Amino acid sequence: MVHEIIGPLWSFFITGLISLFIIIDPPGNLFPYLALSSGLSPQAARGLAGRACFFSFVILALFVVAGRFIINFFGIGLPAFQIAGGLILFRIAFDMLEGRGHFNRLDTSSSLVAADYRDIALAPLAMPLLSGPGAITTVLVLASRAGNRVEDGLLLLAIIIILFLTYICFIFADRLLALLKESSIRLLTRIMGLILCALAVQFVIQGLLAAFPSLG
């Protein structure tokens, strides 16, 4: 219904925005960012946020540009990749709902020490926190669905918008935490996990319908 009202291009763009916002999770990444930038001057902290988001863009853009080539190189059919990607994202969404592992951001941040890394903007901020396996899988699934260069461009635009929003969240991290509180961010992560569950199931359904047209 929504697809028919706003058109396929805008539908694809909005799906990309929502999926990337959920999986990159700017509010949830406030905890590790603050842990890694503690002790830095405001200017240095802004520089750290900017470099992390730039590195993340380069990583994700690479998979947008080379996504279909990677899939074709390994001889993977697009329906198979959509199904596999949907199942992976469903697993990630379930972790978000349960507040486990990588998505228990508050507990994760307590073990992050900037001195343990050579370039904290690249690792661990850009990879794996912002552009980790979940974000890369999301981009590859969306790139596999993109039918032309216009949709590739829309996907790149969605990445830019979400990472710019992430940068803004990092810049105002202290104020946002004071406003949202820890419990609100945990609740938001679980709500986003529920939405990601639905998107992941939709990816699987679309892959199944493409692989088995008789199901439609």
Coordinates of C-alpha atoms in Angstrom, one line a residue, residues 27-214:
P27 CA 21.5 6.8 20.3
G28 CA 22.8 3.4 21.4
N29 CA 26.3 4.3 20.3
L30 CA 26.5 7.3 22.6
F31 CA 27.8 5.2 25.4
P32 CA 30.9 3.8 23.7
Y33 CA 31.6 7.1 22.0
L34 CA 31.6 8.9 25.4
A35 CA 33.8 6.2 26.9
L36 CA 36.3 6.5 24.1
S37 CA 36.3 10.3 23.9
S38 CA 36.6 10.9 27.6
G39 CA 39.6 13.1 28.4
L40 CA 39.6 14.7 25.0
S41 CA 39.1 18.4 24.4
P42 CA 35.7 19.3 22.8
Q43 CA 37.6 20.0 19.5
A44 CA 39.4 16.7 19.6
A45 CA 36.1 14.9 20.4
R46 CA 34.4 16.5 17.4
G47 CA 37.3 15.5 15.2
L48 CA 37.0 11.9 16.5
A49 CA 33.2 11.9 15.7
G50 CA 33.8 13.3 12.2
R51 CA 36.6 10.8 11.4
A52 CA 34.5 7.8 12.7
C53 CA 31.5 8.8 10.6
F54 CA 33.7 9.4 7.5
F55 CA 35.4 6.0 7.9
S56 CA 32.0 4.4 8.3
F57 CA 30.8 6.0 5.1
V58 CA 33.8 4.8 3.1
I59 CA 33.3 1.2 4.4
L60 CA 29.5 1.2 3.7
A61 CA 29.8 3.0 0.3
L62 CA 32.3 0.4 -0.8
F63 CA 29.7 -2.3 -0.3
V64 CA 27.1 -0.2 -2.1
V65 CA 29.4 0.2 -5.2
A66 CA 30.7 -3.4 -5.1
G67 CA 27.7 -5.2 -3.6
R68 CA 26.3 -6.7 -6.7
F69 CA 29.7 -7.6 -8.0
I70 CA 30.5 -9.4 -4.8
I71 CA 27.2 -11.3 -5.0
N72 CA 27.7 -12.2 -8.7
F73 CA 31.3 -13.1 -8.1
F74 CA 30.3 -15.9 -5.7
G75 CA 27.4 -16.9 -7.9
I76 CA 24.8 -16.1 -5.2
G77 CA 21.3 -15.5 -6.5
L78 CA 19.7 -12.3 -5.3
P79 CA 16.7 -14.2 -3.7
A80 CA 19.2 -16.4 -1.8
F81 CA 21.0 -13.3 -0.6
Q82 CA 17.9 -11.6 0.5
I83 CA 16.8 -14.6 2.5
A84 CA 20.2 -15.1 4.1
G85 CA 20.5 -11.4 4.8
G86 CA 17.0 -11.2 6.3
L87 CA 17.8 -14.2 8.6
I88 CA 21.0 -12.5 9.8
L89 CA 19.2 -9.2 10.4
F90 CA 16.5 -11.1 12.3
R91 CA 19.2 -12.6 14.6
I92 CA 20.6 -9.1 15.2
A93 CA 17.1 -7.7 15.8
F94 CA 16.5 -10.4 18.4
D95 CA 19.7 -9.4 20.2
M96 CA 18.5 -5.8 20.2
L97 CA 15.1 -6.9 21.7
E98 CA 16.9 -8.9 24.4
G99 CA 19.6 -6.2 25.0
R100 CA 22.4 -8.8 24.5
G101 CA 25.9 -8.8 23.2
H102 CA 26.9 -5.9 20.9
F103 CA 23.6 -4.1 21.5
N104 CA 24.1 -3.9 25.3
R105 CA 25.8 -0.6 24.6
L106 CA 26.2 0.5 28.3
D107 CA 27.9 -2.7 29.3
T108 CA 30.0 -2.7 26.1
S109 CA 31.3 0.8 26.8
S110 CA 32.6 -0.1 30.2
S111 CA 35.3 -2.3 28.6
L112 CA 36.4 0.2 26.0
V113 CA 39.7 2.0 26.7
A114 CA 41.0 4.4 24.1
A115 CA 44.6 3.5 24.9
D116 CA 44.0 -0.1 23.6
Y117 CA 43.5 1.1 20.0
R118 CA 45.8 2.9 17.6
D119 CA 43.1 4.8 15.9
I120 CA 39.8 4.7 17.8
A121 CA 38.0 6.5 15.0
L122 CA 38.6 3.5 12.8
A123 CA 38.4 0.8 15.4
P124 CA 36.3 0.3 17.3
L125 CA 34.0 3.3 16.5
A126 CA 33.8 3.0 12.7
M127 CA 34.3 -0.8 12.7
P128 CA 32.5 -2.6 14.3
L129 CA 30.3 -0.2 16.2
L130 CA 29.0 1.9 13.3
S131 CA 29.7 -0.1 10.2
G132 CA 30.0 -3.6 11.5
P133 CA 28.6 -6.9 10.1
G134 CA 25.0 -5.9 10.7
A135 CA 25.3 -2.6 8.8
I136 CA 27.3 -4.2 6.0
T137 CA 24.7 -7.0 5.7
T138 CA 21.9 -4.4 5.6
V139 CA 23.7 -2.4 2.8
L140 CA 24.3 -5.6 0.8
V141 CA 20.7 -6.7 1.0
L142 CA 19.5 -3.2 0.0
A143 CA 22.1 -3.0 -2.8
S144 CA 20.9 -6.4 -4.1
R145 CA 17.3 -4.9 -4.2
A146 CA 18.5 -1.8 -6.0
G147 CA 17.5 -2.1 -9.6
N148 CA 19.4 0.9 -11.1
R149 CA 22.0 3.6 -10.4
V150 CA 19.3 5.9 -9.1
E151 CA 18.5 3.5 -6.3
D152 CA 22.2 3.1 -5.6
G153 CA 22.4 6.9 -5.3
L154 CA 19.4 6.9 -2.9
L155 CA 21.1 4.2 -0.8
L156 CA 24.3 6.3 -0.6
L157 CA 22.2 9.3 0.3
A158 CA 20.5 7.3 3.1
I159 CA 23.9 6.3 4.5
I160 CA 25.1 10.0 4.4
I161 CA 21.9 11.2 6.2
I162 CA 22.2 8.5 9.0
L163 CA 25.9 9.0 9.5
F164 CA 25.4 12.8 9.6
L165 CA 22.7 12.2 12.2
T166 CA 25.1 10.0 14.1
Y167 CA 27.7 12.8 14.0
I168 CA 25.2 15.2 15.5
C169 CA 24.3 12.7 18.2
F170 CA 28.0 12.4 19.1
I171 CA 28.6 16.1 19.2
F172 CA 25.7 16.6 21.6
A173 CA 26.2 13.3 23.4
D174 CA 26.2 14.7 26.9
R175 CA 23.0 16.7 26.4
L176 CA 21.3 13.8 24.7
L177 CA 22.1 11.4 27.5
A178 CA 20.8 13.9 30.0
L179 CA 17.6 14.3 28.0
L180 CA 17.0 10.7 27.1
K181 CA 18.3 8.9 30.2
E182 CA 19.8 5.4 30.1
S183 CA 16.4 3.6 30.5
S184 CA 14.9 5.6 27.6
I185 CA 17.8 4.6 25.3
R186 CA 17.5 0.9 26.3
L187 CA 13.7 1.1 25.5
L188 CA 14.4 2.8 22.2
T189 CA 16.9 0.1 21.2
R190 CA 14.3 -2.6 21.9
I191 CA 11.6 -0.8 19.9
M192 CA 14.1 -0.5 17.0
G193 CA 14.8 -4.2 17.4
L194 CA 11.1 -4.9 16.9
I195 CA 10.9 -2.8 13.8
L196 CA 14.1 -4.5 12.5
C197 CA 12.5 -7.9 13.1
A198 CA 9.6 -6.9 10.8
L199 CA 12.0 -5.6 8.1
A200 CA 14.1 -8.7 8.3
V201 CA 11.0 -10.9 7.8
Q202 CA 9.9 -8.7 4.9
F203 CA 13.3 -9.3 3.3
V204 CA 12.9 -13.0 3.7
I205 CA 9.4 -13.0 2.2
Q206 CA 10.5 -11.0 -0.8
G207 CA 13.4 -13.4 -1.3
L208 CA 11.1 -16.4 -1.1
L209 CA 8.6 -14.8 -3.6
A210 CA 11.4 -14.1 -6.0
A211 CA 12.8 -17.6 -5.7
F212 CA 9.4 -19.3 -5.8
P213 CA 7.0 -17.1 -7.8
S214 CA 4.2 -19.7 -7.4

